[in-house]
PDB file of C-alpha atoms and ligand atoms in Angstrom:
ATOM      1  CA  MET A 250     -16.914-116.426 -13.186  1.00 53.00           C
ATOM      2  CA  SER A 251     -14.996-118.614 -15.583  1.00 63.00           C
ATOM      3  CA  GLU A 252     -13.462-117.222 -18.744  1.00 68.00           C
ATOM      4  CA  ARG A 253     -16.027-119.211 -20.682  1.00 77.00           C
ATOM      5  CA  ALA A 254     -19.009-117.658 -18.918  1.00 85.00           C
ATOM      6  CA  ARG A 255     -21.024-115.123 -20.859  1.00 86.00           C
ATOM      7  CA  PRO A 256     -20.105-111.609 -19.702  1.00 88.00           C
ATOM      8  CA  ILE A 257     -22.956-109.744 -18.056  1.00 90.00           C
ATOM      9  CA  PRO A 258     -23.240-106.078 -17.031  1.00 90.00           C
ATOM     10  CA  VAL A 259     -21.968-105.003 -13.637  1.00 93.00           C
ATOM     11  CA  PRO A 260     -24.218-102.206 -12.362  1.00 93.00           C
ATOM     12  CA  ASP A 261     -22.458 -99.079 -11.156  1.00 94.00           C
ATOM     13  CA  GLU A 262     -23.698 -95.908  -9.472  1.00 93.00           C
ATOM     14  CA  LEU A 263     -25.227 -94.547 -12.698  1.00 92.00           C
ATOM     15  CA  SER A 264     -26.771 -97.779 -13.976  1.00 94.00           C
ATOM     16  CA  ARG A 265     -27.953 -99.298 -10.681  1.00 95.00           C
ATOM     17  CA  PRO A 266     -31.517 -97.838 -10.870  1.00 95.00           C
ATOM     18  CA  PHE A 267     -31.829 -99.190 -14.421  1.00 95.00           C
ATOM     19  CA  TYR A 268     -30.821-102.712 -13.402  1.00 96.00           C
ATOM     20  CA  GLU A 269     -32.943-102.639 -10.239  1.00 97.00           C
ATOM     21  CA  ALA A 270     -35.875-101.952 -12.572  1.00 97.00           C
ATOM     22  CA  THR A 271     -34.974-104.643 -15.115  1.00 97.00           C
ATOM     23  CA  LYS A 272     -34.859-107.113 -12.251  1.00 97.00           C
ATOM     24  CA  ARG A 273     -38.556-106.177 -11.695  1.00 97.00           C
ATOM     25  CA  HIS A 274     -39.009-106.517 -15.496  1.00 97.00           C
ATOM     26  CA  GLU A 275     -39.468-102.797 -16.012  1.00 97.00           C
ATOM     27  CA  LEU A 276     -37.609-100.764 -18.618  1.00 97.00           C
ATOM     28  CA  LEU A 277     -36.542 -97.338 -17.405  1.00 96.00           C
ATOM     29  CA  LEU A 278     -35.219 -94.405 -19.393  1.00 94.00           C
ATOM     30  CA  GLN A 279     -33.734 -91.165 -18.206  1.00 94.00           C
ATOM     31  CA  ARG A 280     -35.703 -88.044 -19.023  1.00 95.00           C
ATOM     32  CA  CYS A 281     -34.281 -84.542 -18.868  1.00 96.00           C
ATOM     33  CA  THR A 282     -36.300 -82.273 -16.603  1.00 96.00           C
ATOM     34  CA  SER A 283     -35.003 -79.202 -18.472  1.00 97.00           C
ATOM     35  CA  CYS A 284     -35.855 -80.042 -22.110  1.00 96.00           C
ATOM     36  CA  GLY A 285     -37.910 -83.257 -21.829  1.00 95.00           C
ATOM     37  CA  ALA A 286     -35.628 -85.386 -24.029  1.00 93.00           C
ATOM     38  CA  HIS A 287     -35.096 -89.051 -23.209  1.00 92.00           C
ATOM     39  CA  THR A 288     -31.511 -90.236 -22.889  1.00 89.00           C
ATOM     40  CA  TRP A 289     -30.073 -93.675 -23.528  1.00 86.00           C
ATOM     41  CA  ALA A 290     -28.166 -95.217 -21.928  1.00 80.00           C
ATOM     42  CA  TRP A 291     -27.717 -93.992 -18.370  1.00 79.00           C
ATOM     43  CA  LYS A 292     -25.607 -90.892 -18.247  1.00 82.00           C
ATOM     44  CA  GLY A 293     -25.038 -87.962 -16.020  1.00 88.00           C
ATOM     45  CA  ARG A 294     -26.025 -85.441 -18.708  1.00 93.00           C
ATOM     46  CA  CYS A 295     -28.793 -84.916 -21.253  1.00 94.00           C
ATOM     47  CA  ASP A 296     -27.766 -85.670 -24.868  1.00 89.00           C
ATOM     48  CA  GLN A 297     -29.697 -82.652 -26.131  1.00 93.00           C
ATOM     49  CA  CYS A 298     -29.067 -79.789 -23.706  1.00 96.00           C
ATOM     50  CA  LEU A 299     -26.333 -81.178 -21.414  1.00 95.00           C
ATOM     51  CA  SER A 300     -28.430 -80.570 -18.308  1.00 96.00           C
ATOM     52  CA  GLY A 301     -27.515 -82.759 -15.370  1.00 94.00           C
ATOM     53  CA  GLU A 302     -31.136 -82.831 -14.207  1.00 95.00           C
ATOM     54  CA  LEU A 303     -32.275 -86.284 -15.290  1.00 96.00           C
ATOM     55  CA  ARG A 304     -34.928 -88.446 -13.715  1.00 96.00           C
ATOM     56  CA  TRP A 305     -35.856 -92.059 -14.279  1.00 96.00           C
ATOM     57  CA  VAL A 306     -39.157 -92.713 -16.060  1.00 96.00           C
ATOM     58  CA  LYS A 307     -40.811 -95.947 -17.143  1.00 97.00           C
ATOM     59  CA  SER A 308     -40.658 -96.730 -20.848  1.00 96.00           C
ATOM     60  CA  SER A 309     -43.668 -97.924 -22.820  1.00 95.00           C
ATOM     61  CA  GLY A 310     -41.497-100.917 -23.714  1.00 97.00           C
ATOM     62  CA  ARG A 311     -42.901-100.783 -27.235  1.00 98.00           C
ATOM     63  CA  GLY A 312     -41.169 -99.901 -30.447  1.00 98.00           C
ATOM     64  CA  THR A 313     -40.207-100.970 -33.942  1.00 98.00           C
ATOM     65  CA  LEU A 314     -37.136-102.556 -35.462  1.00 98.00           C
ATOM     66  CA  TYR A 315     -34.998 -99.844 -37.070  1.00 98.00           C
ATOM     67  CA  SER A 316     -32.058-102.030 -38.116  1.00 98.00           C
ATOM     68  CA  TYR A 317     -30.174-105.148 -37.128  1.00 98.00           C
ATOM     69  CA  ALA A 318     -27.107-107.268 -37.775  1.00 97.00           C
ATOM     70  CA  VAL A 319     -26.766-111.015 -37.368  1.00 96.00           C
ATOM     71  CA  VAL A 320     -23.530-112.045 -35.668  1.00 95.00           C
ATOM     72  CA  HIS A 321     -22.129-115.370 -36.877  1.00 95.00           C
ATOM     73  CA  GLN A 322     -18.564-114.929 -35.646  1.00 95.00           C
ATOM     74  CA  LEU A 323     -17.793-116.217 -32.163  1.00 94.00           C
ATOM     75  CA  TYR A 324     -16.024-113.341 -30.388  1.00 91.00           C
ATOM     76  CA  HIS A 325     -16.294-114.718 -26.853  1.00 92.00           C
ATOM     77  CA  PRO A 326     -16.632-118.353 -25.719  1.00 92.00           C
ATOM     78  CA  GLY A 327     -19.555-117.352 -23.494  1.00 91.00           C
ATOM     79  CA  PHE A 328     -21.668-116.818 -26.617  1.00 90.00           C
ATOM     80  CA  ALA A 329     -20.883-120.220 -28.172  1.00 90.00           C
ATOM     81  CA  GLU A 330     -24.450-121.450 -27.694  1.00 89.00           C
ATOM     82  CA  SER A 331     -25.931-118.157 -28.914  1.00 89.00           C
ATOM     83  CA  VAL A 332     -24.372-117.701 -32.363  1.00 92.00           C
ATOM     84  CA  PRO A 333     -25.806-116.703 -34.664  1.00 93.00           C
ATOM     85  CA  TYR A 334     -27.505-113.933 -32.669  1.00 94.00           C
ATOM     86  CA  ASN A 335     -28.782-110.521 -33.610  1.00 96.00           C
ATOM     87  CA  VAL A 336     -27.924-107.036 -32.428  1.00 97.00           C
ATOM     88  CA  ALA A 337     -30.771-104.680 -33.154  1.00 97.00           C
ATOM     89  CA  GLN A 338     -31.528-100.978 -33.079  1.00 98.00           C
ATOM     90  CA  VAL A 339     -35.029-100.463 -31.721  1.00 98.00           C
ATOM     91  CA  ASP A 340     -36.959 -97.213 -32.118  1.00 98.00           C
ATOM     92  CA  LEU A 341     -38.936 -96.928 -28.911  1.00 97.00           C
ATOM     93  CA  ASP A 342     -42.361 -95.309 -28.972  1.00 96.00           C
ATOM     94  CA  ASP A 343     -40.868 -93.065 -26.261  1.00 93.00           C
ATOM     95  CA  GLY A 344     -38.890 -91.291 -28.982  1.00 91.00           C
ATOM     96  CA  LEU A 345     -35.385 -92.679 -28.902  1.00 92.00           C
ATOM     97  CA  ARG A 346     -33.357 -95.473 -30.437  1.00 95.00           C
ATOM     98  CA  ILE A 347     -31.696 -98.131 -28.284  1.00 95.00           C
ATOM     99  CA  ILE A 348     -29.596-101.223 -28.910  1.00 96.00           C
ATOM    100  CA  ALA A 349     -30.854-104.637 -27.837  1.00 96.00           C
ATOM    101  CA  SER A 350     -31.420-108.144 -29.159  1.00 96.00           C
ATOM    102  CA  VAL A 351     -34.643-109.497 -30.606  1.00 97.00           C
ATOM    103  CA  VAL A 352     -35.657-112.881 -29.222  1.00 96.00           C
ATOM    104  CA  GLY A 353     -38.569-115.196 -29.899  1.00 95.00           C
ATOM    105  CA  CYS A 354     -38.082-114.910 -33.638  1.00 92.00           C
ATOM    106  CA  PRO A 355     -35.496-116.459 -35.958  1.00 92.00           C
ATOM    107  CA  SER A 356     -33.105-113.835 -37.298  1.00 90.00           C
ATOM    108  CA  SER A 357     -34.206-114.829 -40.815  1.00 92.00           C
ATOM    109  CA  GLU A 358     -37.693-113.523 -39.977  1.00 95.00           C
ATOM    110  CA  LEU A 359     -36.578-110.109 -38.708  1.00 97.00           C
ATOM    111  CA  ALA A 360     -38.004-107.281 -40.792  1.00 97.00           C
ATOM    112  CA  ILE A 361     -37.280-103.578 -40.639  1.00 98.00           C
ATOM    113  CA  GLY A 362     -40.256-101.804 -39.106  1.00 98.00           C
ATOM    114  CA  MET A 363     -41.653-104.874 -37.339  1.00 98.00           C
ATOM    115  CA  PRO A 364     -43.457-104.013 -34.086  1.00 98.00           C
ATOM    116  CA  LEU A 365     -41.607-105.081 -30.946  1.00 98.00           C
ATOM    117  CA  GLU A 366     -42.139-105.118 -27.208  1.00 98.00           C
ATOM    118  CA  VAL A 367     -39.676-105.458 -24.377  1.00 98.00           C
ATOM    119  CA  THR A 368     -39.151-108.720 -22.565  1.00 98.00           C
ATOM    120  CA  PHE A 369     -36.513-109.638 -20.005  1.00 98.00           C
ATOM    121  CA  GLU A 370     -33.911-112.357 -19.730  1.00 96.00           C
ATOM    122  CA  ASP A 371     -33.064-113.233 -16.142  1.00 96.00           C
ATOM    123  CA  VAL A 372     -29.337-113.891 -16.414  1.00 92.00           C
ATOM    124  CA  SER A 373     -28.822-114.344 -12.664  1.00 91.00           C
ATOM    125  CA  ASP A 374     -30.739-113.979  -9.402  1.00 90.00           C
ATOM    126  CA  GLU A 375     -29.608-110.356  -9.340  1.00 90.00           C
ATOM    127  CA  LEU A 376     -29.710-109.268 -12.964  1.00 94.00           C
ATOM    128  CA  ALA A 377     -32.114-109.188 -15.887  1.00 97.00           C
ATOM    129  CA  ILE A 378     -31.329-107.848 -19.343  1.00 96.00           C
ATOM    130  CA  PRO A 379     -33.933-106.234 -21.596  1.00 97.00           C
ATOM    131  CA  ARG A 380     -34.570-107.918 -24.951  1.00 97.00           C
ATOM    132  CA  PHE A 381     -37.303-107.348 -27.499  1.00 98.00           C
ATOM    133  CA  ARG A 382     -39.781-109.745 -29.064  1.00 98.00           C
ATOM    134  CA  PRO A 383     -42.302-109.405 -31.891  1.00 98.00           C
ATOM    135  CA  ARG A 384     -45.720-108.119 -30.843  1.00 96.00           C
TER     136      ARG A 384
HETATM  137 ZN1   ZN B 282     -32.167 -81.788 -21.873  1.00 78.33          ZN
END
């Protein structure tokens, strides 16, 4: 990969099931089998009770826009064709807040509380990244 290429995630032991699912265009979350809380992102422990008993469950993929920022500054040459882009906090209907980008909508039309649904960007033959779009 050249220094100008956009950096993409490299799945590791903890995140591999997540990225295997995104490749199938499915959004997975980890759910604690002890207390039932969802955890984001992939971890070895529950955020709420610290149990190590987590299992992967499919997300509804639906949520609402909690907040966002529009990035105009070019921090990496791989994003030269993307600026300005948004970084959003999405409240999933599953009961947790995650960070993603909203696509399919100009940043000027983003509105707090707007309904969103997951979509996927295939960034390589092996990797897809979850994004959100208006629904
Ligand atoms: Zn727990």
